[in-house]
């Protein structure tokens, strides 16, 4: 899916991405044909429950999909990543695209100082001398808001608080000035105040550096705060993509509606039960002929028999819903049945 209307080539263009893993239980279709773009200077929020394929998507973009079989196209700044070998991809990682994770300790080596690790990334990609790389590391720590950066650069990751470690990881990720930052649940382990600070930091750095950001999260609050556009994933497939305000104001896909409905509200009574989505996502080892959300979908349950059959038997294609918006649903919300030209190609400017 790609609702961008900008005529310039996007920074990242992913087309029909599929990632499959062979397991003892069968082939897992972790990502099942998704398309999206990320523009320079903008944030795309990739949202979904655990197991929806959002992290696998980001790892595939980074070329870190392990034993997964990847097909489709991943073009970063005009370069097709699928045609590169491991060595070429490794050169791009850090330099053109970088990733930060929920747990900074998984990215920071416990036996080296924070400054050494940031400097090493710079030396590796640019061949910078030791002193200059160290100075650059200290500058980077200062830029991400670490007080006394020269002193903190000599400390080890375990001497940093959770929030400071996350800042250090951002400093390391951005030290080689990549074009694309993939942030995989970067604030999930942090308390609310620190979470807000880290999200503000990412937004500030993005604006200063015109970074394209792919923000992976299950948290719609994070999306509302930082994303310009949102791609909602369900069972490895795209459900809908829209500018963030439109998605919150009027979701088009019943799954998005259910996600929004499940958020607690300030005016809920204290003893109000949580509104969970009934049922659970389907197994990814069995082929899903129709819509993956069909067994849980209230909209389909209320539809007539023909529509229900269509939902369970025919996989909905991606259809134009409104300017800048795409949806994969036979019965999108806010539109009477049949009003959306299912299977129709989005207008040319939407089809990048
Ligand atoms: Fe629900 Fe049918 Fe739309 Fe799937 S295609 S989300 S089952 S209405």
JSON list of C-alpha atoms and ligand atoms in Angstrom, two decimals, residues 253-254 291 293-294 297 299-300 311 316 329-331, ligand 1:
[
{"chain": "A", "resi": 253, "resn": "UNK", "atom": "CA", "xyz": [-10.91, -1.08, 8.01]},
{"chain": "A", "resi": 254, "resn": "UNK", "atom": "CA", "xyz": [-12.94, -2.94, 10.65]},
{"chain": "A", "resi": 291, "resn": "UNK", "atom": "CA", "xyz": [-9.67, -11.98, 4.63]},
{"chain": "A", "resi": 293, "resn": "UNK", "atom": "CA", "xyz": [-9.67, -10.87, 9.92]},
{"chain": "A", "resi": 294, "resn": "UNK", "atom": "CA", "xyz": [-12.91, -12.55, 8.82]},
{"chain": "A", "resi": 297, "resn": "UNK", "atom": "CA", "xyz": [-14.90, -9.19, 12.10]},
{"chain": "A", "resi": 299, "resn": "UNK", "atom": "CA", "xyz": [-18.78, -5.97, 10.09]},
{"chain": "A", "resi": 300, "resn": "UNK", "atom": "CA", "xyz": [-18.71, -9.28, 8.23]},
{"chain": "A", "resi": 311, "resn": "UNK", "atom": "CA", "xyz": [-14.98, -12.17, 3.17]},
{"chain": "A", "resi": 316, "resn": "UNK", "atom": "CA", "xyz": [-9.53, -8.45, -0.42]},
{"chain": "A", "resi": 329, "resn": "UNK", "atom": "CA", "xyz": [-11.50, -4.78, 2.83]},
{"chain": "A", "resi": 330, "resn": "UNK", "atom": "CA", "xyz": [-14.57, -5.89, 0.90]},
{"chain": "A", "resi": 331, "resn": "UNK", "atom": "CA", "xyz": [-16.84, -3.79, 3.14]},
{"chain": "B", "resi": 1, "resn": "LIG", "atom": "FE1", "xyz": [-14.26, -7.72, 7.72]},
{"chain": "B", "resi": 1, "resn": "LIG", "atom": "FE2", "xyz": [-14.78, -8.66, 5.28]},
{"chain": "B", "resi": 1, "resn": "LIG", "atom": "FE3", "xyz": [-13.49, -6.35, 5.57]},
{"chain": "B", "resi": 1, "resn": "LIG", "atom": "FE4", "xyz": [-12.29, -8.60, 6.19]},
{"chain": "B", "resi": 1, "resn": "LIG", "atom": "S1", "xyz": [-12.97, -8.02, 4.16]},
{"chain": "B", "resi": 1, "resn": "LIG", "atom": "S2", "xyz": [-12.27, -6.78, 7.38]},
{"chain": "B", "resi": 1, "resn": "LIG", "atom": "S3", "xyz": [-13.96, -9.80, 7.03]},
{"chain": "B", "resi": 1, "resn": "LIG", "atom": "S4", "xyz": [-15.59, -6.79, 6.21]}
]
